[in-house]
Tab-separated table of C-alpha atoms in Angstrom:
chain	number	residue	atom	x	y	z
A	12	MET	CA	75.331	107.238	66.757
A	13	ILE	CA	74.601	105.296	70.037
A	14	PRO	CA	74.351	107.621	72.923
A	15	GLN	CA	76.978	107.403	75.923
A	16	ILE	CA	76.132	107.415	79.552
A	17	MET	CA	78.011	109.612	82.070
A	18	ALA	CA	77.983	107.706	85.209
A	19	ARG	CA	80.055	106.493	88.255
A	20	ILE	CA	79.021	103.030	89.365
A	21	ALA	CA	78.604	101.734	92.867
A	22	VAL	CA	78.128	97.895	93.646
A	23	VAL	CA	76.955	97.739	97.271
A	24	LEU	CA	77.675	94.524	99.226
A	25	HIS	CA	74.894	92.924	101.618
A	26	ALA	CA	75.967	89.782	103.329
A	27	ASN	CA	75.225	87.767	106.370
A	28	TRP	CA	77.514	89.506	108.711
A	29	PHE	CA	75.578	92.786	108.308
A	30	THR	CA	72.161	93.543	109.747
A	31	ASN	CA	69.805	95.134	107.450
A	32	ALA	CA	69.936	98.036	109.518
A	33	GLU	CA	73.617	98.248	108.930
A	34	PHE	CA	73.036	97.774	105.356
A	35	ASP	CA	70.460	100.562	105.254
A	36	LYS	CA	73.136	102.874	107.026
A	37	ILE	CA	75.987	102.170	104.477
A	38	VAL	CA	73.413	103.304	101.541
A	39	ASP	CA	71.778	106.092	103.411
A	40	ALA	CA	68.502	104.072	102.919
A	41	GLY	CA	68.766	104.125	99.339
A	42	ARG	CA	68.784	107.939	98.889
A	43	SER	CA	71.943	107.840	96.617
A	44	LEU	CA	71.270	104.736	94.856
A	45	ASN	CA	70.019	104.910	91.163
A	46	ALA	CA	69.551	102.746	87.982
A	47	ASP	CA	73.296	102.468	87.412
A	48	ASP	CA	74.016	100.833	90.643
A	49	ILE	CA	73.854	97.298	91.815
A	50	ILE	CA	73.166	95.758	95.115
A	51	LYS	CA	74.786	92.354	95.715
A	52	TYR	CA	74.039	89.687	98.044
A	53	ARG	CA	77.090	87.177	98.760
A	54	CYS	CA	75.755	83.769	99.053
A	55	ALA	CA	79.243	81.958	97.964
A	56	GLU	CA	78.212	78.323	98.389
A	57	PHE	CA	74.395	78.779	97.546
A	58	PRO	CA	72.230	77.549	98.911
A	59	GLU	CA	74.013	76.981	102.226
A	60	LYS	CA	73.701	79.933	104.411
A	61	TYR	CA	71.193	81.436	102.290
A	62	VAL	CA	69.013	83.828	104.143
A	63	GLN	CA	65.717	84.917	102.429
A	64	GLY	CA	64.991	87.785	104.935
A	65	TYR	CA	68.114	89.528	103.808
A	66	VAL	CA	67.083	89.011	99.999
A	67	ASP	CA	63.479	90.237	100.682
A	68	HIS	CA	64.832	93.454	102.461
A	69	ILE	CA	66.647	94.262	99.440
A	70	PHE	CA	63.966	93.816	97.115
A	71	THR	CA	61.209	95.276	99.227
A	72	ASN	CA	63.064	98.538	100.191
A	73	TYR	CA	65.329	99.044	97.260
A	74	LYS	CA	64.650	97.064	93.989
A	75	ASN	CA	60.866	97.719	94.246
A	76	LYS	CA	61.452	101.460	94.948
A	77	ILE	CA	64.424	102.499	92.699
A	78	PRO	CA	63.509	101.942	88.760
A	79	GLY	CA	66.262	100.298	87.054
A	80	LEU	CA	68.365	99.256	90.123
A	81	LYS	CA	69.927	95.657	89.653
A	82	ILE	CA	70.309	92.880	92.184
A	83	ALA	CA	72.973	90.582	91.803
A	84	ILE	CA	73.845	87.070	93.676
A	85	ASP	CA	77.474	86.423	94.377
A	86	VAL	CA	78.573	82.871	93.800
A	87	ALA	CA	82.041	81.384	94.552
A	88	TYR	CA	81.681	78.127	92.426
A	89	SER	CA	80.951	77.499	88.868
A	90	ASP	CA	79.002	74.176	89.415
A	91	VAL	CA	76.714	76.182	91.890
A	92	VAL	CA	75.923	78.445	89.192
A	93	VAL	CA	75.415	75.972	86.288
A	94	LYS	CA	73.028	74.240	88.621
A	95	ASN	CA	71.006	76.988	89.838
A	96	ALA	CA	70.974	79.723	86.923
A	97	ALA	CA	67.380	79.208	86.166
A	98	LYS	CA	66.472	79.318	89.863
A	99	PHE	CA	68.389	82.641	90.207
A	100	LYS	CA	66.435	83.981	87.353
A	101	GLN	CA	63.063	82.911	88.984
A	102	MET	CA	64.207	84.153	92.369
A	103	GLY	CA	64.405	87.657	90.607
A	104	PHE	CA	67.947	88.373	90.250
A	105	ASP	CA	69.421	90.294	87.509
A	106	ILE	CA	73.115	89.519	87.692
A	107	VAL	CA	75.275	86.454	88.577
A	108	ASP	CA	78.761	87.670	90.184
A	109	TYR	CA	81.121	84.678	89.983
A	110	ASN	CA	83.790	85.390	92.467
A	111	ILE	CA	86.642	82.997	91.167
A	112	GLU	CA	89.544	83.298	93.172
A	113	ALA	CA	91.992	80.799	94.929
A	114	ASP	CA	90.031	80.547	98.209
A	115	PHE	CA	87.241	79.089	96.180
A	116	ASP	CA	87.136	77.819	92.622
A	117	GLY	CA	89.981	79.579	91.084
A	118	PRO	CA	93.471	78.200	91.523
A	119	ASN	CA	95.706	80.606	89.755
A	120	SER	CA	98.875	78.673	88.868
A	121	ARG	CA	99.782	78.451	85.132
A	122	ASP	CA	98.722	74.790	84.699
A	123	GLN	CA	95.283	75.693	85.874
A	124	ALA	CA	94.684	78.911	83.940
A	125	SER	CA	92.825	77.230	81.020
A	126	SER	CA	90.724	75.178	83.686
A	127	THR	CA	89.497	78.285	85.222
A	128	VAL	CA	88.811	79.834	81.750
A	129	GLU	CA	86.797	76.874	81.133
A	130	LYS	CA	84.730	77.383	84.505
A	131	THR	CA	84.335	80.693	83.357
A	132	ARG	CA	82.857	79.765	80.178
A	133	LYS	CA	80.660	77.412	81.667
A	134	VAL	CA	79.139	80.051	84.112
A	135	SER	CA	78.866	82.429	81.198
A	136	GLU	CA	76.788	80.012	79.227
A	137	ALA	CA	74.557	78.955	82.133
A	138	THR	CA	74.097	82.570	83.163
A	139	ARG	CA	73.298	84.229	79.554
A	140	ALA	CA	70.890	81.201	78.655
A	141	GLN	CA	68.711	82.599	81.326
A	142	GLY	CA	68.784	86.255	80.209
A	143	LEU	CA	70.754	87.149	83.205
A	144	ILE	CA	73.782	89.404	83.086
A	145	PHE	CA	77.400	87.734	83.878
A	146	ARG	CA	79.767	89.741	86.153
A	147	LEU	CA	83.402	88.131	86.766
A	148	SER	CA	85.313	89.073	89.913
A	149	PRO	CA	88.482	87.141	89.723
A	150	GLY	CA	91.171	87.434	92.401
A	151	ARG	CA	94.023	89.584	91.409
A	152	PRO	CA	96.445	86.519	90.984
A	153	ASN	CA	93.929	84.911	88.548
A	154	THR	CA	93.583	88.022	86.376
A	155	LYS	CA	97.529	88.097	86.412
A	156	THR	CA	97.865	84.687	85.579
A	157	TRP	CA	95.461	85.104	82.526
A	158	ILE	CA	97.473	87.930	81.277
A	159	ARG	CA	100.835	85.912	81.488
A	160	MET	CA	99.256	82.904	79.780
A	161	GLY	CA	97.505	85.130	77.288
A	162	LEU	CA	94.017	84.100	78.108
A	163	LEU	CA	92.313	87.319	79.149
A	164	ASP	CA	91.273	88.038	75.643
A	165	ASP	CA	89.322	84.525	76.112
A	166	VAL	CA	87.740	85.771	79.180
A	167	ALA	CA	86.738	89.358	77.832
A	168	ARG	CA	84.597	87.613	75.380
A	169	LEU	CA	82.750	85.789	78.077
A	170	VAL	CA	81.653	88.656	80.369
A	171	ASP	CA	79.369	91.738	80.585
A	172	GLN	CA	81.068	93.181	83.577
A	173	TYR	CA	84.583	92.649	85.001
A	174	HIS	CA	85.580	93.712	88.493
A	175	ILE	CA	89.447	93.887	89.317
A	176	GLN	CA	90.385	92.783	92.770
A	177	THR	CA	93.481	94.809	93.516
A	178	GLN	CA	92.901	96.189	96.813
A	179	SER	CA	95.977	94.306	97.960
A	180	VAL	CA	98.155	97.269	96.512
A	181	GLN	CA	96.004	100.108	97.653
A	182	ASP	CA	98.327	101.024	100.617
A	183	VAL	CA	101.458	100.997	98.055
A	184	SER	CA	100.783	103.900	95.873
A	185	ASN	CA	97.878	105.404	93.468
A	186	GLN	CA	100.287	104.689	90.564
A	187	GLU	CA	100.509	100.858	91.621
A	188	TYR	CA	96.929	100.685	92.112
A	189	ALA	CA	95.793	102.703	89.004
A	190	GLY	CA	98.677	101.302	86.793
A	191	PHE	CA	97.287	97.885	87.222
A	192	THR	CA	93.850	98.618	86.723
A	193	GLU	CA	94.614	100.756	83.423
A	194	ASP	CA	96.636	97.844	82.052
A	195	VAL	CA	93.730	95.312	82.614
A	196	CYS	CA	90.775	97.687	81.221
A	197	LYS	CA	92.998	98.296	77.896
A	198	ARG	CA	93.534	94.527	77.453
A	199	LEU	CA	89.677	93.850	78.222
A	200	ARG	CA	88.490	96.668	75.915
A	201	ALA	CA	90.589	95.509	73.072
A	202	VAL	CA	88.483	92.592	72.824
A	203	ASN	CA	85.266	93.965	74.385
A	204	PRO	CA	85.133	97.833	73.820
A	205	ASN	CA	82.203	98.695	75.869
A	206	LEU	CA	82.993	96.563	78.908
A	207	MET	CA	82.161	97.860	82.202
A	208	VAL	CA	84.992	97.626	84.668
A	209	THR	CA	84.893	98.306	88.385
A	210	SER	CA	87.612	98.069	90.836
A	211	GLN	CA	87.936	97.183	94.567
A	212	VAL	CA	89.249	98.653	97.787
A	213	ALA	CA	88.987	97.375	101.395
A	214	PRO	CA	89.403	98.968	104.793
A	215	ALA	CA	91.260	96.093	106.107
A	216	GLN	CA	94.075	96.484	103.405
A	217	GLY	CA	95.460	99.693	105.227
A	218	SER	CA	96.756	102.875	104.123
A	219	GLN	CA	99.486	104.674	102.094
A	220	PRO	CA	102.026	106.449	104.318
A	221	GLY	CA	100.806	109.622	105.644
A	222	LYS	CA	97.246	109.005	105.056
A	223	THR	CA	94.197	107.577	106.569
A	224	VAL	CA	92.616	104.422	105.140
A	225	GLN	CA	89.794	106.447	103.989
A	226	GLN	CA	91.876	108.959	102.015
A	227	THR	CA	93.834	106.208	100.324
A	228	MET	CA	90.806	104.249	99.236
A	229	ARG	CA	89.473	107.797	97.667
A	230	ASP	CA	92.838	108.494	95.945
A	231	VAL	CA	93.264	105.173	94.338
A	232	ILE	CA	89.687	105.043	93.041
A	233	THR	CA	89.971	108.568	91.844
A	234	ALA	CA	93.295	107.978	90.081
A	235	SER	CA	91.794	104.808	88.451
A	236	MET	CA	88.691	105.926	87.194
A	237	ASN	CA	90.297	109.049	85.881
A	238	ARG	CA	92.828	107.210	83.526
A	239	PRO	CA	92.361	108.080	79.858
A	240	THR	CA	89.969	105.741	78.221
A	241	PRO	CA	90.063	102.893	77.332
A	242	GLY	CA	92.176	102.590	80.557
A	243	ASN	CA	89.548	103.992	83.148
A	244	THR	CA	87.650	102.083	85.411
A	245	ASN	CA	83.720	102.907	85.843
A	246	GLY	CA	83.059	102.373	89.468
A	247	VAL	CA	84.189	100.820	92.678
A	248	SER	CA	83.515	97.913	94.851
A	249	MET	CA	84.130	97.769	98.520
A	250	TRP	CA	84.959	94.698	100.445
A	251	THR	CA	83.459	95.444	103.970
A	252	ARG	CA	83.362	93.715	107.239
A	253	SER	CA	80.717	94.111	110.014
A	254	SER	CA	83.365	96.685	111.637
A	255	ASP	CA	83.393	98.865	108.633
A	256	VAL	CA	79.931	100.058	108.593
A	257	ASP	CA	80.948	103.769	109.254
A	258	THR	CA	83.673	103.677	106.878
A	259	ALA	CA	81.768	102.231	104.262
A	260	LYS	CA	79.029	104.800	104.591
A	261	SER	CA	81.414	107.781	104.570
A	262	PHE	CA	83.342	106.518	101.674
A	263	TYR	CA	80.004	105.760	99.585
A	264	THR	CA	78.641	109.171	100.361
A	265	TRP	CA	81.801	110.830	99.105
A	266	PHE	CA	82.064	108.646	95.969
A	267	LYS	CA	78.598	109.625	95.090
A	268	ASN	CA	79.289	113.383	95.403
A	269	THR	CA	82.711	113.994	94.608
A	270	ASP	CA	83.655	116.466	91.818
A	271	ARG	CA	87.105	114.698	91.727
A	272	ILE	CA	86.058	111.824	89.437
A	273	LYS	CA	85.559	112.346	85.920
A	274	ALA	CA	82.435	110.982	84.365
A	275	SER	CA	83.026	107.674	82.363
A	276	SER	CA	82.944	107.886	78.826
A	277	ASN	CA	83.448	104.432	77.332
A	278	LEU	CA	79.977	103.041	78.414
A	279	LEU	CA	77.188	102.750	76.121
A	280	SER	CA	73.543	103.674	77.405
A	281	HIS	CA	71.430	100.969	79.291
A	282	SER	CA	68.724	101.323	76.731
A	283	SER	CA	71.467	100.430	74.156
A	284	ARG	CA	73.223	97.677	75.843
A	285	GLN	CA	71.394	96.657	79.151
A	286	GLN	CA	74.821	96.849	80.956
A	287	VAL	CA	74.873	97.685	84.734
A	288	PHE	CA	77.021	98.983	86.849
A	289	GLY	CA	79.194	98.568	89.958
A	290	PHE	CA	80.275	98.579	95.461
A	291	ALA	CA	81.493	94.979	97.271
A	292	GLN	CA	83.637	91.948	97.599
A	293	LYS	CA	86.502	89.622	99.263
A	294	ALA	CA	90.041	90.741	99.762
A	295	ASP	CA	92.524	88.900	97.813
């Protein structure tokens, strides 16, 4: 029998609106990071606005010091990935995170649904041809449209990791948030049983009645990750702005240490699957 890992997974965002010192504060200089985690550098329109100094900081201070830690580049356009997949490999990235949503490359109307799946297919083929891991981060409307059009099964076959952007309902209720993630997880894993799935929170999306934003984010992630397998998520991503550094640090420290979250049980070990795991992204 292939052994299963028992992990909670964080994908941490570094972006051009942070200083390296602010990023270091969010992750406590890497003291809580481990081989299950991902640091993601966002460069939506690569090579535009690509800053080598940020990437060098990630590799020098984290990738080279934490065995197994994976580094992702977050790109928003399929043609950018197809054109640059080989270069991403040469640059040392482990993962391509395709952020397909309406603001960028992912119109979510019914008549465009097949087109967005085809873009996803092209990115998958280009990424995997280079031996890179393919992580897909669609906007919530894209996921919902694929479900309505019966296309989520096709998407599940193309990806190594799936990130559910559903922070837009974190301020409604735990049930609204975790009910959606559970439904998506079950649909994805009916096709790809050991798929790693994370979900997203964002301080800017606000709080549930009677709670702080911090408590709201903690509660929805706890509810989402504690759903019975195969409906559970495996980790979290937070969309953070430059004003959210202290909030992100507090959340991330809690996430790594809380006993409220059960260990994920549907993921196979790294040595068996070379799957990696996921803290970061854009509000839908």
